[in-house]
Tab-separated table of C-alpha atoms in Angstrom:
chain	number	residue	atom	x	y	z
C	9	UNK	CA	-25.879	11.153	11.886
C	10	UNK	CA	-25.364	14.858	11.169
C	11	UNK	CA	-21.719	14.175	10.242
C	12	UNK	CA	-22.718	11.347	7.902
C	13	UNK	CA	-25.283	13.524	6.130
C	14	UNK	CA	-22.768	16.338	5.802
C	15	UNK	CA	-20.112	14.024	4.361
C	16	UNK	CA	-22.620	12.518	1.893
C	17	UNK	CA	-23.676	15.980	0.744
C	18	UNK	CA	-20.033	17.014	0.259
C	19	UNK	CA	-19.292	13.845	-1.707
C	20	UNK	CA	-22.328	14.306	-3.959
C	21	UNK	CA	-21.640	17.987	-4.554
C	22	UNK	CA	-18.003	17.258	-5.198
C	23	UNK	CA	-18.698	14.985	-8.198
C	24	UNK	CA	-16.659	16.175	-11.113
C	25	UNK	CA	-14.442	15.245	-14.016
C	26	UNK	CA	-10.679	15.008	-14.159
C	27	UNK	CA	-8.331	14.973	-17.154
C	28	UNK	CA	-4.882	13.432	-16.735
C	29	UNK	CA	-3.532	13.208	-20.226
C	30	UNK	CA	-4.397	14.352	-23.748
C	31	UNK	CA	-2.424	13.796	-26.927
C	32	UNK	CA	-3.404	14.756	-30.471
C	33	UNK	CA	-1.947	13.124	-33.595
C	34	UNK	CA	-1.731	14.237	-37.227
C	35	UNK	CA	-4.959	15.264	-38.975
C	36	UNK	CA	-5.131	14.386	-42.664
C	37	UNK	CA	-8.085	16.114	-44.369
C	38	UNK	CA	-6.873	15.517	-47.910
C	39	UNK	CA	-7.886	11.879	-48.494
C	40	UNK	CA	-11.651	12.050	-48.167
C	41	UNK	CA	-14.573	12.681	-45.874
C	42	UNK	CA	-13.851	12.352	-42.154
C	43	UNK	CA	-16.313	10.439	-39.960
C	44	UNK	CA	-15.876	10.829	-36.197
C	45	UNK	CA	-15.329	7.609	-34.256
C	46	UNK	CA	-14.829	7.140	-30.535
C	47	UNK	CA	-13.841	4.298	-28.242
C	48	UNK	CA	-14.267	4.604	-24.500
C	49	UNK	CA	-13.429	2.029	-21.858
C	50	UNK	CA	-13.767	2.595	-18.137
C	51	UNK	CA	-13.242	0.838	-14.858
C	52	UNK	CA	-14.721	1.361	-11.396
C	53	UNK	CA	-12.122	2.673	-8.958
C	54	UNK	CA	-12.134	3.369	-5.259
C	55	UNK	CA	-9.579	4.843	-2.914
C	56	UNK	CA	-9.992	2.517	0.084
C	57	UNK	CA	-7.634	4.553	2.272
C	58	UNK	CA	-9.816	7.623	1.665
C	59	UNK	CA	-12.905	5.608	2.612
C	60	UNK	CA	-11.194	4.602	5.859
C	61	UNK	CA	-10.291	8.259	6.430
C	62	UNK	CA	-13.938	9.278	5.940
C	63	UNK	CA	-14.859	6.529	8.420
C	64	UNK	CA	-12.400	7.998	10.905
C	65	UNK	CA	-14.065	11.407	10.685
C	66	UNK	CA	-17.576	9.980	10.858
C	67	UNK	CA	-16.814	7.643	13.796
C	68	UNK	CA	-18.493	8.733	16.993
C	69	UNK	CA	-16.201	7.097	19.538
C	70	UNK	CA	-12.438	7.088	19.867
C	71	UNK	CA	-12.107	3.288	19.512
C	72	UNK	CA	-13.801	3.278	16.096
C	73	UNK	CA	-11.742	6.313	15.087
C	74	UNK	CA	-8.567	4.502	16.044
C	75	UNK	CA	-9.639	1.398	14.103
C	76	UNK	CA	-10.300	3.438	10.971
C	77	UNK	CA	-6.878	5.029	11.263
C	78	UNK	CA	-5.196	1.612	11.590
C	79	UNK	CA	-7.008	0.332	8.508
C	80	UNK	CA	-6.094	3.468	6.551
C	81	UNK	CA	-2.406	3.052	7.439
C	82	UNK	CA	-2.480	-0.655	6.556
C	83	UNK	CA	-4.056	0.034	3.172
C	84	UNK	CA	-1.467	2.707	2.432
C	85	UNK	CA	1.267	0.126	3.062
C	86	UNK	CA	-0.200	-2.637	0.899
C	87	UNK	CA	-1.027	-0.377	-2.037
C	88	UNK	CA	2.199	1.517	-2.531
C	89	UNK	CA	3.157	2.967	-5.874
C	90	UNK	CA	2.523	5.803	-8.287
C	91	UNK	CA	-1.066	6.311	-9.330
C	92	UNK	CA	-3.095	8.262	-11.822
C	93	UNK	CA	-6.476	8.817	-10.234
C	94	UNK	CA	-7.960	6.192	-7.956
C	95	UNK	CA	-6.657	2.616	-8.106
C	96	UNK	CA	-8.633	0.055	-10.122
C	97	UNK	CA	-8.919	-3.697	-9.560
C	98	UNK	CA	-8.289	-4.744	-13.158
C	99	UNK	CA	-5.558	-3.221	-15.303
C	100	UNK	CA	-6.571	-5.006	-18.517
C	101	UNK	CA	-9.631	-2.910	-19.228
C	102	UNK	CA	-7.910	-0.819	-21.920
C	103	UNK	CA	-6.003	-3.619	-23.642
C	104	UNK	CA	-8.500	-4.244	-26.447
C	105	UNK	CA	-8.926	-0.646	-27.503
C	106	UNK	CA	-7.191	-1.366	-30.827
C	107	UNK	CA	-9.799	-4.003	-31.774
C	108	UNK	CA	-12.598	-1.620	-30.917
C	109	UNK	CA	-11.103	1.098	-33.111
C	110	UNK	CA	-10.940	-1.319	-36.051
C	111	UNK	CA	-14.527	-2.396	-35.490
C	112	UNK	CA	-15.608	1.208	-35.996
C	113	UNK	CA	-13.289	1.786	-38.934
C	114	UNK	CA	-12.557	-1.536	-40.695
C	115	UNK	CA	-10.427	0.108	-43.410
C	116	UNK	CA	-7.941	1.125	-40.710
C	117	UNK	CA	-7.564	4.510	-42.375
C	118	UNK	CA	-7.778	6.628	-39.245
C	119	UNK	CA	-6.544	10.164	-38.638
C	120	UNK	CA	-6.775	12.905	-35.997
C	121	UNK	CA	-6.348	10.533	-33.091
C	122	UNK	CA	-6.921	12.051	-29.654
C	123	UNK	CA	-5.715	9.857	-26.784
C	124	UNK	CA	-7.429	10.915	-23.582
C	125	UNK	CA	-7.005	9.617	-20.033
C	126	UNK	CA	-9.701	11.046	-17.801
C	127	UNK	CA	-12.079	10.187	-14.969
C	128	UNK	CA	-15.437	10.974	-13.465
C	129	UNK	CA	-14.941	11.302	-9.747
C	130	UNK	CA	-17.305	11.150	-6.793
C	131	UNK	CA	-15.049	11.693	-3.818
C	132	UNK	CA	-13.125	8.471	-3.151
C	133	UNK	CA	-15.053	6.653	-5.914
C	134	UNK	CA	-14.410	7.221	-9.600
C	135	UNK	CA	-14.766	5.844	-13.088
C	136	UNK	CA	-11.300	5.760	-14.619
C	137	UNK	CA	-11.653	6.294	-18.357
C	138	UNK	CA	-9.449	5.731	-21.393
C	139	UNK	CA	-10.935	7.342	-24.491
C	140	UNK	CA	-9.737	7.446	-28.089
C	141	UNK	CA	-11.465	9.940	-30.399
C	142	UNK	CA	-10.504	9.927	-34.047
C	143	UNK	CA	-11.719	10.318	-37.622
C	144	UNK	CA	-12.236	7.439	-40.022
C	145	UNK	CA	-11.357	8.511	-43.561
C	146	UNK	CA	-14.068	7.568	-46.075
C	147	UNK	CA	-12.050	7.645	-49.276
C	148	UNK	CA	-14.960	6.530	-51.487
C	149	UNK	CA	-12.783	4.099	-53.464
G	9	UNK	CA	-11.335	-8.738	22.344
G	10	UNK	CA	-14.388	-7.481	20.478
G	11	UNK	CA	-12.370	-4.586	19.083
G	12	UNK	CA	-9.604	-6.935	17.929
G	13	UNK	CA	-12.056	-9.163	16.049
G	14	UNK	CA	-13.750	-6.154	14.465
G	15	UNK	CA	-10.406	-4.729	13.308
G	16	UNK	CA	-9.392	-8.117	11.891
G	17	UNK	CA	-12.696	-8.512	10.020
G	18	UNK	CA	-12.620	-4.958	8.667
G	19	UNK	CA	-8.957	-5.278	7.659
G	20	UNK	CA	-9.624	-8.582	5.872
G	21	UNK	CA	-12.538	-7.016	4.017
G	22	UNK	CA	-10.481	-3.990	3.020
G	23	UNK	CA	-7.542	-6.225	2.044
G	24	UNK	CA	-9.799	-8.344	-0.132
G	25	UNK	CA	-11.148	-5.238	-1.820
G	26	UNK	CA	-7.991	-3.184	-1.980
G	27	UNK	CA	-5.207	-5.745	-1.798
G	28	UNK	CA	-4.520	-5.898	-5.488
G	29	UNK	CA	-4.911	-2.532	-7.106
G	30	UNK	CA	-3.575	-1.034	-10.303
G	31	UNK	CA	-3.355	2.319	-11.985
G	32	UNK	CA	-3.409	2.849	-15.736
G	33	UNK	CA	-1.467	6.061	-16.345
G	34	UNK	CA	-1.561	6.378	-20.094
G	35	UNK	CA	-2.739	4.669	-23.276
G	36	UNK	CA	-1.451	6.030	-26.557
G	37	UNK	CA	-2.297	4.879	-30.100
G	38	UNK	CA	-0.586	5.890	-33.292
G	39	UNK	CA	0.280	4.835	-36.831
G	40	UNK	CA	-3.073	4.459	-38.617
G	41	UNK	CA	-1.869	6.414	-41.647
G	42	UNK	CA	-3.077	4.421	-44.644
G	43	UNK	CA	-5.624	1.885	-45.797
G	44	UNK	CA	-4.550	-1.685	-45.139
G	45	UNK	CA	-3.135	-2.892	-48.498
G	46	UNK	CA	-5.141	-5.685	-50.156
G	47	UNK	CA	-3.291	-8.971	-50.453
G	48	UNK	CA	-1.074	-8.344	-47.467
G	49	UNK	CA	-1.072	-10.640	-44.442
G	50	UNK	CA	-1.574	-9.095	-41.022
G	51	UNK	CA	-1.331	-10.333	-37.471
G	52	UNK	CA	-1.563	-8.781	-34.025
G	53	UNK	CA	1.706	-8.618	-32.138
G	54	UNK	CA	2.333	-7.535	-28.560
G	55	UNK	CA	5.228	-7.100	-26.161
G	56	UNK	CA	5.215	-6.635	-22.402
G	57	UNK	CA	7.885	-5.719	-19.899
G	58	UNK	CA	7.972	-4.841	-16.221
G	59	UNK	CA	10.022	-2.898	-13.729
G	60	UNK	CA	9.920	-3.896	-10.063
G	61	UNK	CA	10.435	-1.106	-7.534
G	62	UNK	CA	11.087	-2.063	-3.892
G	63	UNK	CA	11.215	0.643	-1.223
G	64	UNK	CA	11.743	3.120	-4.066
G	65	UNK	CA	14.806	1.257	-5.345
G	66	UNK	CA	14.572	0.621	-9.077
G	67	UNK	CA	15.950	-2.609	-10.544
G	68	UNK	CA	15.489	-2.430	-14.302
G	69	UNK	CA	15.700	0.932	-16.016
G	70	UNK	CA	15.627	-0.482	-19.562
G	71	UNK	CA	12.192	-2.053	-19.435
G	72	UNK	CA	10.631	0.312	-21.969
G	73	UNK	CA	13.434	-0.337	-24.455
G	74	UNK	CA	13.025	-4.081	-23.835
G	75	UNK	CA	9.337	-3.977	-24.787
G	76	UNK	CA	10.174	-1.933	-27.865
G	77	UNK	CA	12.868	-4.412	-28.967
G	78	UNK	CA	10.561	-7.394	-28.362
G	79	UNK	CA	7.880	-5.779	-30.531
G	80	UNK	CA	10.360	-5.111	-33.333
G	81	UNK	CA	11.708	-8.664	-33.159
G	82	UNK	CA	8.244	-10.081	-33.877
G	83	UNK	CA	7.863	-8.419	-37.260
G	84	UNK	CA	10.194	-7.692	-40.127
G	85	UNK	CA	7.509	-5.888	-42.128
G	86	UNK	CA	5.483	-2.773	-41.442
G	87	UNK	CA	4.232	-2.362	-37.864
G	88	UNK	CA	1.137	-0.175	-37.825
G	89	UNK	CA	-1.565	0.823	-35.337
G	90	UNK	CA	0.817	0.735	-32.417
G	91	UNK	CA	-0.708	1.221	-28.972
G	92	UNK	CA	1.294	1.716	-25.793
G	93	UNK	CA	-0.069	1.309	-22.272
G	94	UNK	CA	1.811	2.381	-19.157
G	95	UNK	CA	0.431	1.124	-15.840
G	96	UNK	CA	1.454	0.290	-12.278
G	97	UNK	CA	0.435	-2.632	-10.077
G	98	UNK	CA	0.567	-1.707	-6.397
G	99	UNK	CA	1.902	-3.979	-3.683
G	100	UNK	CA	3.127	-4.250	-0.106
G	101	UNK	CA	6.132	-1.901	0.137
G	102	UNK	CA	6.786	-2.409	-3.566
G	103	UNK	CA	5.167	-1.803	-6.924
G	104	UNK	CA	5.554	-2.947	-10.533
G	105	UNK	CA	5.588	-0.575	-13.477
G	106	UNK	CA	4.336	-2.216	-16.678
G	107	UNK	CA	4.594	-1.408	-20.351
G	108	UNK	CA	2.377	-3.064	-22.943
G	109	UNK	CA	2.979	-2.394	-26.640
G	110	UNK	CA	0.618	-3.794	-29.275
G	111	UNK	CA	0.540	-3.407	-32.995
G	112	UNK	CA	-0.377	-4.967	-36.316
G	113	UNK	CA	2.373	-6.607	-38.306
G	114	UNK	CA	1.732	-6.202	-42.014
G	115	UNK	CA	3.686	-8.186	-44.571
G	116	UNK	CA	3.234	-8.366	-48.335
G	117	UNK	CA	2.048	-11.779	-49.512
G	118	UNK	CA	4.691	-13.822	-51.276
């Protein structure tokens, strides 16, 4: 029980943000007034192997500890590959970001695009985020 | 016996939850330079390609160029608002790298 409380406290205190990638495009301030727009999509992510590892540390008897280790190893085998942050269960969550940008700026006259890949993390659980910040040019024509 | 059943149940649960995971590495958008010209026809175009990696052995190193060529082949006008997504689908002893390119094909009306 003490171990579980300690692990929970560590996980809660360890909540933080992570940035993986930022890219800034051209900024055109000559065509008109710039209105900030932003599109953010996110997906729940969990590192199951890390959860099994936590279970191994929390387990009180050696049999449960051994089981957790077996599960952790199995999950590592079935989820091989490069990763940015924790794995998600749906990789289509950022596919309609273009539509969302156009909804906020129907003229399509957009400048100062910042492409950001980031996450909010809570130990083995995270929200994997793709965010596009930009300016919509209000030309007044 | 009890331990075996418990391991099987837990493994099945974890497999169901974690058996099909993905990682989106990067999404980049570009090419929103000007106002969409009036009178032009536009349509969304997209191209996908994949690279399978087994035991770390790579089988198709041209997959990014393939997606790029497929996108270009869909439009002979101006391609604007291009977005590129690079992701990986994880698997048992293998993984698949994926490229998705989307854009808007803009052509002057005849």
